[in-house]
């Protein structure tokens, strides 16, 4: 059933949800110009409040797009040379990249998973993995698991809002707000942890 739903949703001109979701998450996973978390949460909220999208297909497409985007980012960082690495990591603080690189040598695949879930954590992790020539046999399963966990986490925000509110517009606004709150809290926690490490060192 999911394959039929995917095919009809992709080709039906009145429903562009699946292509927008896949393309947006893929683009945002390569270049952080699209807020992929809110996009996924909105799609999940729409799936819960209308019959235009199926939540299982939303999860599948978001996971696949995030995985492909992360693999592309890792490949650029590993094989693209210094100019490509600078392009991928533009806007990232040098001390943040160096910190992730040090952690990567000790924790490996755990950093890949955690980096995907934390706001602004994905690109430093993938750049560090590429610079350290992290093995493909370890990166691919870790990236796939990270993408799946990320998709489930952000889709849950949309599912919760869609389950509470019947209006797609209200559910979308609530899902977006929940994502912003989660991102703000995560950033505050990460900042406090960095300050504690700086004081203890």
PDB file of C-alpha atoms in Angstrom:
ATOM      1  CA  UNK A   1       0.000   0.000   0.000  1.00  0.00           C
ATOM      2  CA  UNK A   2       2.788   2.431   0.851  1.00  0.00           C
ATOM      3  CA  UNK A   3       4.304   2.099  -2.634  1.00  0.00           C
ATOM      4  CA  UNK A   4       0.940   2.907  -4.246  1.00  0.00           C
ATOM      5  CA  UNK A   5       0.401   5.859  -1.927  1.00  0.00           C
ATOM      6  CA  UNK A   6       3.899   7.142  -2.678  1.00  0.00           C
ATOM      7  CA  UNK A   7       3.423   6.799  -6.431  1.00  0.00           C
ATOM      8  CA  UNK A   8       0.048   8.548  -6.471  1.00  0.00           C
ATOM      9  CA  UNK A   9       1.184  11.285  -4.088  1.00  0.00           C
ATOM     10  CA  UNK A  10       4.269  11.951  -6.185  1.00  0.00           C
ATOM     11  CA  UNK A  11       2.445  12.209  -9.492  1.00  0.00           C
ATOM     12  CA  UNK A  12      -0.774  13.885  -8.380  1.00  0.00           C
ATOM     13  CA  UNK A  13      -0.480  17.564  -9.258  1.00  0.00           C
ATOM     14  CA  UNK A  14      -2.795  18.561  -6.422  1.00  0.00           C
ATOM     15  CA  UNK A  15      -0.544  16.956  -3.819  1.00  0.00           C
ATOM     16  CA  UNK A  16       3.078  18.044  -3.862  1.00  0.00           C
ATOM     17  CA  UNK A  17       3.703  17.098  -0.245  1.00  0.00           C
ATOM     18  CA  UNK A  18       5.966  14.110  -0.868  1.00  0.00           C
ATOM     19  CA  UNK A  19       8.287  15.747  -3.436  1.00  0.00           C
ATOM     20  CA  UNK A  20       8.541  18.908  -1.312  1.00  0.00           C
ATOM     21  CA  UNK A  21       9.318  16.847   1.797  1.00  0.00           C
ATOM     22  CA  UNK A  22      11.943  14.680   0.102  1.00  0.00           C
ATOM     23  CA  UNK A  23      13.559  17.516  -1.830  1.00  0.00           C
ATOM     24  CA  UNK A  24      13.517  19.891   1.137  1.00  0.00           C
ATOM     25  CA  UNK A  25      15.068  17.415   3.564  1.00  0.00           C
ATOM     26  CA  UNK A  26      17.650  16.353   0.980  1.00  0.00           C
ATOM     27  CA  UNK A  27      18.632  19.939   0.178  1.00  0.00           C
ATOM     28  CA  UNK A  28      18.686  20.956   3.822  1.00  0.00           C
ATOM     29  CA  UNK A  29      20.866  17.963   4.677  1.00  0.00           C
ATOM     30  CA  UNK A  30      23.490  19.062   2.154  1.00  0.00           C
ATOM     31  CA  UNK A  31      23.288  22.834   2.526  1.00  0.00           C
ATOM     32  CA  UNK A  32      21.570  24.171   5.657  1.00  0.00           C
ATOM     33  CA  UNK A  33      19.240  26.502   3.765  1.00  0.00           C
ATOM     34  CA  UNK A  34      16.044  24.569   4.547  1.00  0.00           C
ATOM     35  CA  UNK A  35      14.842  23.939   8.134  1.00  0.00           C
ATOM     36  CA  UNK A  36      14.454  20.199   7.777  1.00  0.00           C
ATOM     37  CA  UNK A  37      13.091  19.531  11.269  1.00  0.00           C
ATOM     38  CA  UNK A  38      10.127  21.913  10.990  1.00  0.00           C
ATOM     39  CA  UNK A  39       9.473  20.692   7.442  1.00  0.00           C
ATOM     40  CA  UNK A  40       9.179  17.108   8.625  1.00  0.00           C
ATOM     41  CA  UNK A  41       7.047  18.036  11.632  1.00  0.00           C
ATOM     42  CA  UNK A  42       4.667  19.987   9.409  1.00  0.00           C
ATOM     43  CA  UNK A  43       4.385  17.033   7.012  1.00  0.00           C
ATOM     44  CA  UNK A  44       3.611  14.718   9.927  1.00  0.00           C
ATOM     45  CA  UNK A  45       0.991  17.144  11.249  1.00  0.00           C
ATOM     46  CA  UNK A  46      -0.637  17.291   7.814  1.00  0.00           C
ATOM     47  CA  UNK A  47      -0.605  13.493   7.634  1.00  0.00           C
ATOM     48  CA  UNK A  48      -2.426  13.312  10.963  1.00  0.00           C
ATOM     49  CA  UNK A  49      -5.085  15.886  10.096  1.00  0.00           C
ATOM     50  CA  UNK A  50      -5.758  15.207   6.398  1.00  0.00           C
ATOM     51  CA  UNK A  51      -5.732  12.319   3.936  1.00  0.00           C
ATOM     52  CA  UNK A  52      -3.181  13.993   1.655  1.00  0.00           C
ATOM     53  CA  UNK A  53      -0.149  12.305   3.208  1.00  0.00           C
ATOM     54  CA  UNK A  54       0.535   8.958   4.895  1.00  0.00           C
ATOM     55  CA  UNK A  55       2.650   9.110   8.038  1.00  0.00           C
ATOM     56  CA  UNK A  56       4.544   5.911   7.175  1.00  0.00           C
ATOM     57  CA  UNK A  57       5.546   7.328   3.779  1.00  0.00           C
ATOM     58  CA  UNK A  58       6.494  10.650   5.391  1.00  0.00           C
ATOM     59  CA  UNK A  59       8.844   8.807   7.765  1.00  0.00           C
ATOM     60  CA  UNK A  60      10.322   6.691   4.972  1.00  0.00           C
ATOM     61  CA  UNK A  61      11.001   9.631   2.649  1.00  0.00           C
ATOM     62  CA  UNK A  62      12.401  11.843   5.405  1.00  0.00           C
ATOM     63  CA  UNK A  63      14.745   9.090   6.594  1.00  0.00           C
ATOM     64  CA  UNK A  64      15.941   8.332   3.050  1.00  0.00           C
ATOM     65  CA  UNK A  65      16.465  12.013   2.166  1.00  0.00           C
ATOM     66  CA  UNK A  66      18.327  12.742   5.411  1.00  0.00           C
ATOM     67  CA  UNK A  67      20.526   9.671   4.933  1.00  0.00           C
ATOM     68  CA  UNK A  68      21.402  10.537   1.333  1.00  0.00           C
ATOM     69  CA  UNK A  69      22.098  14.152   2.261  1.00  0.00           C
ATOM     70  CA  UNK A  70      24.410  13.161   5.102  1.00  0.00           C
ATOM     71  CA  UNK A  71      26.302  10.726   2.880  1.00  0.00           C
ATOM     72  CA  UNK A  72      26.747  13.434   0.246  1.00  0.00           C
ATOM     73  CA  UNK A  73      28.005  15.891   2.894  1.00  0.00           C
ATOM     74  CA  UNK A  74      30.435  13.301   4.236  1.00  0.00           C
ATOM     75  CA  UNK A  75      31.671  12.536   0.699  1.00  0.00           C
ATOM     76  CA  UNK A  76      32.297  16.230   0.003  1.00  0.00           C
ATOM     77  CA  UNK A  77      34.225  16.586   3.254  1.00  0.00           C
ATOM     78  CA  UNK A  78      36.277  13.455   2.565  1.00  0.00           C
ATOM     79  CA  UNK A  79      37.067  13.774  -1.134  1.00  0.00           C
ATOM     80  CA  UNK A  80      36.358  17.388  -2.064  1.00  0.00           C
ATOM     81  CA  UNK A  81      39.551  18.992  -0.836  1.00  0.00           C
ATOM     82  CA  UNK A  82      40.030  22.070   1.356  1.00  0.00           C
ATOM     83  CA  UNK A  83      37.795  24.338  -0.752  1.00  0.00           C
ATOM     84  CA  UNK A  84      34.900  21.895  -0.606  1.00  0.00           C
ATOM     85  CA  UNK A  85      35.324  21.429   3.150  1.00  0.00           C
ATOM     86  CA  UNK A  86      35.240  25.207   3.641  1.00  0.00           C
ATOM     87  CA  UNK A  87      32.044  25.385   1.568  1.00  0.00           C
ATOM     88  CA  UNK A  88      30.338  22.630   3.554  1.00  0.00           C
ATOM     89  CA  UNK A  89      31.438  24.003   6.913  1.00  0.00           C
ATOM     90  CA  UNK A  90      30.816  27.690   6.180  1.00  0.00           C
ATOM     91  CA  UNK A  91      29.218  29.388   9.142  1.00  0.00           C
ATOM     92  CA  UNK A  92      30.662  26.827  11.566  1.00  0.00           C
ATOM     93  CA  UNK A  93      33.033  27.944  14.308  1.00  0.00           C
ATOM     94  CA  UNK A  94      36.556  26.559  14.030  1.00  0.00           C
ATOM     95  CA  UNK A  95      36.695  25.686  17.722  1.00  0.00           C
ATOM     96  CA  UNK A  96      33.440  23.737  17.374  1.00  0.00           C
ATOM     97  CA  UNK A  97      34.864  21.721  14.483  1.00  0.00           C
ATOM     98  CA  UNK A  98      38.052  20.981  16.411  1.00  0.00           C
ATOM     99  CA  UNK A  99      36.074  19.940  19.489  1.00  0.00           C
ATOM    100  CA  UNK A 100      33.981  17.490  17.460  1.00  0.00           C
ATOM    101  CA  UNK A 101      37.099  16.115  15.782  1.00  0.00           C
ATOM    102  CA  UNK A 102      38.633  15.319  19.179  1.00  0.00           C
ATOM    103  CA  UNK A 103      35.448  13.637  20.377  1.00  0.00           C
ATOM    104  CA  UNK A 104      35.145  11.666  17.156  1.00  0.00           C
ATOM    105  CA  UNK A 105      38.363   9.758  17.675  1.00  0.00           C
ATOM    106  CA  UNK A 106      37.059   8.497  21.024  1.00  0.00           C
ATOM    107  CA  UNK A 107      33.372   7.832  20.368  1.00  0.00           C
ATOM    108  CA  UNK A 108      33.017   7.163  16.639  1.00  0.00           C
ATOM    109  CA  UNK A 109      29.540   6.137  15.500  1.00  0.00           C
ATOM    110  CA  UNK A 110      27.859   7.481  18.642  1.00  0.00           C
ATOM    111  CA  UNK A 111      28.923  10.978  17.587  1.00  0.00           C
ATOM    112  CA  UNK A 112      27.328  10.446  14.165  1.00  0.00           C
ATOM    113  CA  UNK A 113      23.994   9.591  15.779  1.00  0.00           C
ATOM    114  CA  UNK A 114      24.078  12.347  18.385  1.00  0.00           C
ATOM    115  CA  UNK A 115      25.267  14.927  15.845  1.00  0.00           C
ATOM    116  CA  UNK A 116      22.221  14.248  13.678  1.00  0.00           C
ATOM    117  CA  UNK A 117      19.835  14.792  16.573  1.00  0.00           C
ATOM    118  CA  UNK A 118      21.412  17.967  17.980  1.00  0.00           C
ATOM    119  CA  UNK A 119      20.741  21.336  16.309  1.00  0.00           C
ATOM    120  CA  UNK A 120      23.840  22.524  14.428  1.00  0.00           C
ATOM    121  CA  UNK A 121      25.620  19.290  15.305  1.00  0.00           C
ATOM    122  CA  UNK A 122      25.363  17.403  12.037  1.00  0.00           C
ATOM    123  CA  UNK A 123      27.756  19.362   9.811  1.00  0.00           C
ATOM    124  CA  UNK A 124      30.676  19.533  12.289  1.00  0.00           C
ATOM    125  CA  UNK A 125      30.362  15.789  12.844  1.00  0.00           C
ATOM    126  CA  UNK A 126      30.294  14.931   9.136  1.00  0.00           C
ATOM    127  CA  UNK A 127      33.188  17.313   8.390  1.00  0.00           C
ATOM    128  CA  UNK A 128      35.215  15.716  11.173  1.00  0.00           C
ATOM    129  CA  UNK A 129      34.332  12.242   9.899  1.00  0.00           C
ATOM    130  CA  UNK A 130      35.434  13.164   6.389  1.00  0.00           C
ATOM    131  CA  UNK A 131      38.681  14.745   7.587  1.00  0.00           C
ATOM    132  CA  UNK A 132      39.486  11.645   9.632  1.00  0.00           C
ATOM    133  CA  UNK A 133      38.583   9.308   6.725  1.00  0.00           C
ATOM    134  CA  UNK A 134      36.041   7.490   8.880  1.00  0.00           C
ATOM    135  CA  UNK A 135      35.379   4.019   7.370  1.00  0.00           C
ATOM    136  CA  UNK A 136      32.328   3.670   5.126  1.00  0.00           C
ATOM    137  CA  UNK A 137      31.351   0.368   6.762  1.00  0.00           C
ATOM    138  CA  UNK A 138      30.850   2.233  10.030  1.00  0.00           C
ATOM    139  CA  UNK A 139      29.522   5.508   8.706  1.00  0.00           C
ATOM    140  CA  UNK A 140      26.680   4.123   6.562  1.00  0.00           C
ATOM    141  CA  UNK A 141      24.842   2.137   9.266  1.00  0.00           C
ATOM    142  CA  UNK A 142      25.428   4.900  11.811  1.00  0.00           C
ATOM    143  CA  UNK A 143      24.090   7.532   9.397  1.00  0.00           C
ATOM    144  CA  UNK A 144      21.059   5.418   8.531  1.00  0.00           C
ATOM    145  CA  UNK A 145      20.254   4.840  12.208  1.00  0.00           C
ATOM    146  CA  UNK A 146      20.763   8.550  12.920  1.00  0.00           C
ATOM    147  CA  UNK A 147      18.471   9.569  10.041  1.00  0.00           C
ATOM    148  CA  UNK A 148      15.761   7.164  11.212  1.00  0.00           C
ATOM    149  CA  UNK A 149      15.924   8.394  14.816  1.00  0.00           C
ATOM    150  CA  UNK A 150      15.877  11.998  13.634  1.00  0.00           C
ATOM    151  CA  UNK A 151      12.839  11.358  11.421  1.00  0.00           C
ATOM    152  CA  UNK A 152      10.951   9.632  14.235  1.00  0.00           C
ATOM    153  CA  UNK A 153      11.773  12.371  16.752  1.00  0.00           C
ATOM    154  CA  UNK A 154      10.638  15.278  14.590  1.00  0.00           C
ATOM    155  CA  UNK A 155       7.663  13.407  13.151  1.00  0.00           C
ATOM    156  CA  UNK A 156       6.457  12.750  16.706  1.00  0.00           C
ATOM    157  CA  UNK A 157       6.174  16.488  17.258  1.00  0.00           C
ATOM    158  CA  UNK A 158       3.890  16.718  14.258  1.00  0.00           C
ATOM    159  CA  UNK A 159       1.948  13.601  15.280  1.00  0.00           C
ATOM    160  CA  UNK A 160       1.327  15.027  18.756  1.00  0.00           C
ATOM    161  CA  UNK A 161       0.095  18.360  17.425  1.00  0.00           C
ATOM    162  CA  UNK A 162      -1.992  16.656  14.744  1.00  0.00           C
ATOM    163  CA  UNK A 163      -3.525  14.322  17.298  1.00  0.00           C
ATOM    164  CA  UNK A 164      -4.575  17.211  19.524  1.00  0.00           C
ATOM    165  CA  UNK A 165      -5.846  19.667  16.921  1.00  0.00           C
ATOM    166  CA  UNK A 166      -8.162  18.828  14.028  1.00  0.00           C
ATOM    167  CA  UNK A 167      -7.214  21.884  11.992  1.00  0.00           C
ATOM    168  CA  UNK A 168      -4.187  21.326   9.707  1.00  0.00           C
ATOM    169  CA  UNK A 169      -3.220  24.998  10.068  1.00  0.00           C
ATOM    170  CA  UNK A 170      -3.292  24.943  13.866  1.00  0.00           C
ATOM    171  CA  UNK A 171      -1.474  21.587  13.978  1.00  0.00           C
ATOM    172  CA  UNK A 172       1.189  22.951  11.623  1.00  0.00           C
ATOM    173  CA  UNK A 173       1.726  26.063  13.736  1.00  0.00           C
ATOM    174  CA  UNK A 174       1.922  24.040  16.942  1.00  0.00           C
ATOM    175  CA  UNK A 175       4.351  21.540  15.377  1.00  0.00           C
ATOM    176  CA  UNK A 176       6.589  24.387  14.206  1.00  0.00           C
ATOM    177  CA  UNK A 177       6.495  25.949  17.654  1.00  0.00           C
ATOM    178  CA  UNK A 178       7.404  22.651  19.304  1.00  0.00           C
ATOM    179  CA  UNK A 179      10.394  22.261  16.998  1.00  0.00           C
ATOM    180  CA  UNK A 180      11.593  25.768  17.839  1.00  0.00           C
ATOM    181  CA  UNK A 181      11.254  25.101  21.563  1.00  0.00           C
ATOM    182  CA  UNK A 182      13.144  21.809  21.296  1.00  0.00           C
ATOM    183  CA  UNK A 183      15.902  23.505  19.305  1.00  0.00           C
ATOM    184  CA  UNK A 184      16.167  26.353  21.794  1.00  0.00           C
ATOM    185  CA  UNK A 185      16.388  24.007  24.771  1.00  0.00           C
ATOM    186  CA  UNK A 186      18.977  21.841  23.016  1.00  0.00           C
ATOM    187  CA  UNK A 187      21.103  24.871  22.198  1.00  0.00           C
ATOM    188  CA  UNK A 188      20.948  26.104  25.781  1.00  0.00           C
ATOM    189  CA  UNK A 189      21.972  22.692  27.130  1.00  0.00           C
ATOM    190  CA  UNK A 190      24.843  22.443  24.635  1.00  0.00           C
ATOM    191  CA  UNK A 191      26.050  25.956  25.509  1.00  0.00           C
ATOM    192  CA  UNK A 192      26.070  25.179  29.219  1.00  0.00           C
ATOM    193  CA  UNK A 193      27.987  21.970  28.650  1.00  0.00           C
ATOM    194  CA  UNK A 194      30.609  23.818  26.580  1.00  0.00           C
ATOM    195  CA  UNK A 195      31.014  26.489  29.248  1.00  0.00           C
ATOM    196  CA  UNK A 196      31.450  23.842  31.936  1.00  0.00           C
ATOM    197  CA  UNK A 197      34.140  22.096  29.888  1.00  0.00           C
ATOM    198  CA  UNK A 198      35.921  25.412  29.323  1.00  0.00           C
ATOM    199  CA  UNK A 199      35.896  26.214  33.044  1.00  0.00           C
ATOM    200  CA  UNK A 200      37.120  22.756  34.009  1.00  0.00           C
ATOM    201  CA  UNK A 201      39.963  22.749  31.481  1.00  0.00           C
TER     202      UNK A 201
END
